[in-house]
Amino acid sequence: MSRFFHAGDSSSESSSSDEEELYSGEEAVEKPEDESSEEEASDEDGSSSSSDEGGKSGANRFMRDAVEESEDEDEDKVTVVKSAKDKRLEELEGTIRQVVYPKTIFAILGGQTADLRRGFFNTEFDKLNRQVVKTQVETTPKMYIKAIADLEDFMNETIAKQKVSTKKMNATNARGLNAVKQRIRKNNKDYATEIDKYREDKADYMMSDEEEEVVPVEKTKKPKTAYADGIDGDDEGFSTVGKGGKTLQYTPESIFKHLRSIIESRGKKNTDRAEQIRIMEKLLEVATTPYQHIRVLLTLMSTRFDLTSGSTATTMSQEQWRMAEHEFGMLLEVLEENPNMVVLENAEEWEDDEKPPQPAPGEKLRIPGSIVSSVERLDDELTRSLQHIDPHTAEYIERLGDEQALYTNIVRALLYIENLKKDPKLDVAQESANRINFSQPSQVVTILEENTWKSIPSNLDSSITPRGKATDTGALVQTLCSYLFEHSEGIIRARAMLCQVYFLALHDQYYRARDMLLMSHLQETISNFDVNTQILFNRTLVQVGLCAFRAGLVYEAQNTLQEICGSGRQKELLAQGVMIQRYSQVSPEQERLERQRQLPFHMHINLELLECIYLTCSMLLEIPLLAQTGSSPDIKKRIISKTYRRMLEYHERQIFTGPPENTRDHVMQASKALAAGEWKKSSEFINSIKIWELMAQPDKIKNMLSEQIQEEGLRTYLFTYAPFYDTLAVNTLASMFELSERKVAAIISKMISHEELAAALDQVNSAIIFRKGVELSRLQSLALTLSDKASGLIESNERTLEQRTQGTANAFERQGNQGGRGGRGGMRGRGGQRGGGGQRTRGGQQFGGGALGGAIKA
């Protein structure tokens, strides 16, 4: 009936009904789920009846007395009802019958629907555990203890029978059975004490379970529920509540249970890692024993690192990183103070959360974990942070200051691992924490070493790198690399060698660096290594080339830098940037990995300086070669740097060239002046490049370049104008290029010995006597060029024919091994008599292959 047809009820009746609804709602909050649902249904019935009663009008009002009489009779009757606990026990018993029924286990073992049956078992088992949580108030129901104990026993018996059976189950069912076994075993750990009591005497254990009698209860109106004004707890009346609405208490006895729950939730979705970190910080405060401190610290650091796991866009904040670094230092301090405890990767997990492990006398307690992995993760997180910070801000400089704390932790970790290796009973895996600061100058490394040893306790020292070697950076790097050469293999040894070569090249020891790089033969096998090692190899190669340039070895520098700078992909090869090309086939995943491999800005090699050095070295080699080729047409042309030639040709095609604006313009105009014999102008262009100021001792570099330009200018002049001279005085050349006569004589002698100059040196008269050869006219030079190209075409055609006829040696034999190309023992070459017998016959049908056949028969 519509609510507009109600009789005019008083306001007191409406207010009382509102209060009843409010109290019924409050009771629903306090009651368990099943009971509240039943009472809600009864309340709804009651409310509907009352509404019907209050809504009567007209003739229906005469039926009121009859209805009231029937209600009074119902209230007088005594009804037997079951409590919510009894109902839940019945539900629990029904679920137990579904789970523990033996056919359930047999269904797990095989069949086409084994996966569905395992799913049914898992669902029912979860349901059973949820019902137990709702049912137990003070003690666990003994029927549940009996059920899980029998289930575990039956599972063990089934697995034992399966092991001795001749018929083996397939791999999928075996994995499923193993998963069910592990789940049952894990669940039963929480009830181990009760299960042991049940197995000791099953009959007495179950007889002691007193059943509650069903008591007839009269239906009465439930009293109102009163609420407390406040809840005792932390944080001004608030307390941390866990699953089931129970307040979490952090005590030394509950540390391991909390840690296990955190470890089990690791990697799951919707896990609040920040809350887990706060819980473990409280656990660290209440920890009392060194074992508890070590376990909490290991888990806490792993959780902090998980804050950024699986995401490349976010980095670990500076606050979290410093807290993790501080906790790592605390961990090392605890381990140093308690030598009877060691952290090893291959240690077994202790599964008993009630009591800590007790090692036998004389043995060390092994705790699963990894010191090296933690310090490497600290290094990786610091690198990622530096990658995402703008290098031109003060934040980058501040973040870079954390390298000192990281370096200190690396050294302390190495000292700890070194002490572990002294114990022959411990199986310590060979680890490599990279302490070698190969990319830093020796002054920076010296400061890092001094500050590190000051912060390390005086009772700690290393037998590999003692405190006394902290000031000698070269000896320190040599010692560390020698140790890795001796005790490691594979990629660790290769990286150690590359680090040492990089360090030597950075400190201007070119010949040692070159010899070590050549003796390693890494250039032959570097393609088999991972990408990070290939990047390190490229950076080492560039540093060796820069070291050769600083030493004045132009040819060696150009030859070393050719592979990197000639490719046009310097940024990508040195991991200093990602080059996105227009038609590249790079997937987003590959681009993401490429960006992860980028180096921080302070480790970059200046690419503009690198290009300037490469182009300058190419100019000093290419200009004399171009002059030699132009004056002697019979000399075979060769190209040293295609990149430089391309730039030079582009510059020569320019109609108007203004003053140089960048590095390339300076080098190109210097090349043009050097080719014209204007060595002073060329030297001015090169020395006016401002980027030389970025190198150490720029004045020394400029003087070296001026001397090289003088010498190459002299060589270019001799190559260009030698055909126009019969004799030339040495002192004239010396005054022209401002060189000493001894230096000019040495350069000319070297050119004559290398057969670059057809001349003789008259030491008595101090003059050069040019030897005139047969001068070729322009037509003769062109004829020689044409003949060279024709011979090259013939050779290429023959190679093409050999590739096409490979495996068909007798394809062109005609008339009994006569004519054409024969086999290896017969007729070879171009149809003539070579090797075997056979005559060429005239007439008849012979091989004719068009232009290709004509070239062969020529």
mmCIF file of N, CA, C and O in Angstrom, residues 555-591:
data_model
loop_
_atom_site.group_PDB
_atom_site.id
_atom_site.type_symbol
_atom_site.label_atom_id
_atom_site.label_comp_id
_atom_site.label_asym_id
_atom_site.label_seq_id
_atom_site.Cartn_x
_atom_site.Cartn_y
_atom_site.Cartn_z
ATOM 1 N N TYR A 555 98.710 9.261 -35.861
ATOM 2 C CA TYR A 555 98.258 8.094 -36.611
ATOM 3 C C TYR A 555 97.566 7.084 -35.703
ATOM 4 O O TYR A 555 96.496 6.553 -36.029
ATOM 5 N N GLU A 556 98.153 6.813 -34.517
ATOM 6 C CA GLU A 556 97.555 5.861 -33.585
ATOM 7 C C GLU A 556 96.208 6.364 -33.057
ATOM 8 O O GLU A 556 95.258 5.591 -32.902
ATOM 9 N N ALA A 557 96.128 7.672 -32.807
ATOM 10 C CA ALA A 557 94.869 8.228 -32.307
ATOM 11 C C ALA A 557 93.763 8.107 -33.353
ATOM 12 O O ALA A 557 92.632 7.693 -33.042
ATOM 13 N N GLN A 558 94.087 8.456 -34.616
ATOM 14 C CA GLN A 558 93.067 8.368 -35.664
ATOM 15 C C GLN A 558 92.650 6.925 -35.913
ATOM 16 O O GLN A 558 91.464 6.631 -36.096
ATOM 17 N N ASN A 559 93.582 6.020 -35.874
ATOM 18 C CA ASN A 559 93.286 4.605 -36.122
ATOM 19 C C ASN A 559 92.429 4.020 -34.999
ATOM 20 O O ASN A 559 91.556 3.169 -35.244
ATOM 21 N N THR A 560 92.642 4.468 -33.768
ATOM 22 C CA THR A 560 91.871 3.952 -32.638
ATOM 23 C C THR A 560 90.454 4.520 -32.617
ATOM 24 O O THR A 560 89.484 3.804 -32.330
ATOM 25 N N LEU A 561 90.322 5.806 -32.942
ATOM 26 C CA LEU A 561 89.010 6.451 -32.896
ATOM 27 C C LEU A 561 88.183 6.198 -34.148
ATOM 28 O O LEU A 561 87.001 6.572 -34.170
ATOM 29 N N GLN A 562 88.783 5.615 -35.169
ATOM 30 C CA GLN A 562 88.093 5.444 -36.450
ATOM 31 C C GLN A 562 86.813 4.605 -36.294
ATOM 32 O O GLN A 562 85.769 4.937 -36.851
ATOM 33 N N GLU A 563 86.891 3.538 -35.517
ATOM 34 C CA GLU A 563 85.755 2.617 -35.424
ATOM 35 C C GLU A 563 84.551 3.265 -34.746
ATOM 36 O O GLU A 563 83.402 3.020 -35.128
ATOM 37 N N ILE A 564 84.808 4.103 -33.740
ATOM 38 C CA ILE A 564 83.708 4.734 -33.012
ATOM 39 C C ILE A 564 83.223 5.986 -33.736
ATOM 40 O O ILE A 564 82.018 6.140 -33.995
ATOM 41 N N CYS A 565 84.135 6.876 -34.065
ATOM 42 C CA CYS A 565 83.748 8.162 -34.660
ATOM 43 C C CYS A 565 83.348 8.026 -36.122
ATOM 44 O O CYS A 565 82.590 8.857 -36.634
ATOM 45 N N GLY A 566 83.864 7.032 -36.804
ATOM 46 C CA GLY A 566 83.515 6.864 -38.210
ATOM 47 C C GLY A 566 82.134 6.301 -38.432
ATOM 48 O O GLY A 566 81.594 6.356 -39.544
ATOM 49 N N SER A 567 81.508 5.762 -37.373
ATOM 50 C CA SER A 567 80.185 5.154 -37.527
ATOM 51 C C SER A 567 79.059 6.174 -37.472
ATOM 52 O O SER A 567 77.953 5.903 -37.939
ATOM 53 N N GLY A 568 79.320 7.352 -36.897
ATOM 54 C CA GLY A 568 78.272 8.338 -36.743
ATOM 55 C C GLY A 568 77.293 8.037 -35.631
ATOM 56 O O GLY A 568 76.247 8.689 -35.528
ATOM 57 N N ARG A 569 77.588 7.064 -34.788
ATOM 58 C CA ARG A 569 76.697 6.663 -33.696
ATOM 59 C C ARG A 569 77.434 6.734 -32.364
ATOM 60 O O ARG A 569 77.344 5.849 -31.529
ATOM 61 N N GLN A 570 78.168 7.834 -32.166
ATOM 62 C CA GLN A 570 78.964 7.952 -30.950
ATOM 63 C C GLN A 570 78.098 7.945 -29.697
ATOM 64 O O GLN A 570 78.444 7.299 -28.700
ATOM 65 N N LYS A 571 76.972 8.647 -29.729
ATOM 66 C CA LYS A 571 76.103 8.706 -28.549
ATOM 67 C C LYS A 571 75.623 7.325 -28.136
ATOM 68 O O LYS A 571 75.650 6.950 -26.959
ATOM 69 N N GLU A 572 75.182 6.569 -29.105
ATOM 70 C CA GLU A 572 74.628 5.251 -28.807
ATOM 71 C C GLU A 572 75.700 4.280 -28.357
ATOM 72 O O GLU A 572 75.494 3.489 -27.424
ATOM 73 N N LEU A 573 76.868 4.307 -29.007
ATOM 74 C CA LEU A 573 77.934 3.355 -28.680
ATOM 75 C C LEU A 573 78.552 3.644 -27.318
ATOM 76 O O LEU A 573 79.046 2.726 -26.660
ATOM 77 N N LEU A 574 78.544 4.904 -26.891
ATOM 78 C CA LEU A 574 79.125 5.273 -25.601
ATOM 79 C C LEU A 574 78.066 5.394 -24.508
ATOM 80 O O LEU A 574 78.389 5.800 -23.391
ATOM 81 N N ALA A 575 76.812 5.061 -24.822
ATOM 82 C CA ALA A 575 75.703 5.116 -23.856
ATOM 83 C C ALA A 575 75.556 6.508 -23.269
ATOM 84 O O ALA A 575 75.395 6.685 -22.059
ATOM 85 N N GLN A 576 75.599 7.511 -24.132
ATOM 86 C CA GLN A 576 75.450 8.895 -23.700
ATOM 87 C C GLN A 576 74.239 9.563 -24.333
ATOM 88 O O GLN A 576 74.112 10.783 -24.306
ATOM 89 N N GLY A 577 73.360 8.788 -24.914
ATOM 90 C CA GLY A 577 72.163 9.343 -25.524
ATOM 91 C C GLY A 577 71.546 8.321 -26.456
ATOM 92 O O GLY A 577 72.202 7.375 -26.909
ATOM 93 N N VAL A 578 70.264 8.499 -26.744
ATOM 94 C CA VAL A 578 69.531 7.602 -27.634
ATOM 95 C C VAL A 578 69.257 8.357 -28.922
ATOM 96 O O VAL A 578 68.674 9.445 -28.916
ATOM 97 N N MET A 579 69.696 7.782 -30.041
ATOM 98 C CA MET A 579 69.494 8.401 -31.343
ATOM 99 C C MET A 579 68.278 7.759 -31.992
ATOM 100 O O MET A 579 68.303 6.584 -32.377
ATOM 101 N N ILE A 580 67.201 8.512 -32.078
ATOM 102 C CA ILE A 580 65.971 8.027 -32.684
ATOM 103 C C ILE A 580 65.982 8.411 -34.155
ATOM 104 O O ILE A 580 65.889 9.587 -34.509
ATOM 105 N N GLN A 581 66.149 7.421 -35.014
ATOM 106 C CA GLN A 581 66.172 7.679 -36.446
ATOM 107 C C GLN A 581 64.760 7.602 -37.010
ATOM 108 O O GLN A 581 63.845 7.047 -36.400
ATOM 109 N N ARG A 582 64.609 8.174 -38.193
ATOM 110 C CA ARG A 582 63.276 8.316 -38.762
ATOM 111 C C ARG A 582 62.678 6.960 -39.108
ATOM 112 O O ARG A 582 61.530 6.679 -38.814
ATOM 113 N N TYR A 583 63.451 6.093 -39.737
ATOM 114 C CA TYR A 583 62.916 4.809 -40.192
ATOM 115 C C TYR A 583 63.478 3.643 -39.379
ATOM 116 O O TYR A 583 63.672 2.549 -39.896
ATOM 117 N N SER A 584 63.773 3.876 -38.122
ATOM 118 C CA SER A 584 64.350 2.811 -37.295
ATOM 119 C C SER A 584 63.253 1.829 -36.878
ATOM 120 O O SER A 584 62.085 2.185 -36.739
ATOM 121 N N GLN A 585 63.657 0.586 -36.673
ATOM 122 C CA GLN A 585 62.742 -0.480 -36.288
ATOM 123 C C GLN A 585 62.887 -0.805 -34.802
ATOM 124 O O GLN A 585 62.817 -1.954 -34.404
ATOM 125 N N VAL A 586 63.112 0.206 -33.978
ATOM 126 C CA VAL A 586 63.327 -0.001 -32.552
ATOM 127 C C VAL A 586 61.973 -0.048 -31.852
ATOM 128 O O VAL A 586 61.156 0.868 -31.996
ATOM 129 N N SER A 587 61.753 -1.111 -31.115
ATOM 130 C CA SER A 587 60.495 -1.257 -30.376
ATOM 131 C C SER A 587 60.548 -0.423 -29.098
ATOM 132 O O SER A 587 61.626 -0.050 -28.627
ATOM 133 N N PRO A 588 59.394 -0.116 -28.503
ATOM 134 C CA PRO A 588 59.405 0.632 -27.228
ATOM 135 C C PRO A 588 60.171 -0.076 -26.120
ATOM 136 O O PRO A 588 60.803 0.579 -25.290
ATOM 137 N N GLU A 589 60.135 -1.402 -26.101
ATOM 138 C CA GLU A 589 60.881 -2.146 -25.085
ATOM 139 C C GLU A 589 62.377 -1.967 -25.266
ATOM 140 O O GLU A 589 63.122 -1.762 -24.293
ATOM 141 N N GLN A 590 62.857 -2.035 -26.518
ATOM 142 C CA GLN A 590 64.280 -1.821 -26.775
ATOM 143 C C GLN A 590 64.696 -0.396 -26.425
ATOM 144 O O GLN A 590 65.793 -0.177 -25.889
ATOM 145 N N GLU A 591 63.842 0.560 -26.726
ATOM 146 C CA GLU A 591 64.167 1.948 -26.379
ATOM 147 C C GLU A 591 64.228 2.130 -24.868
ATOM 148 O O GLU A 591 65.093 2.862 -24.352
#
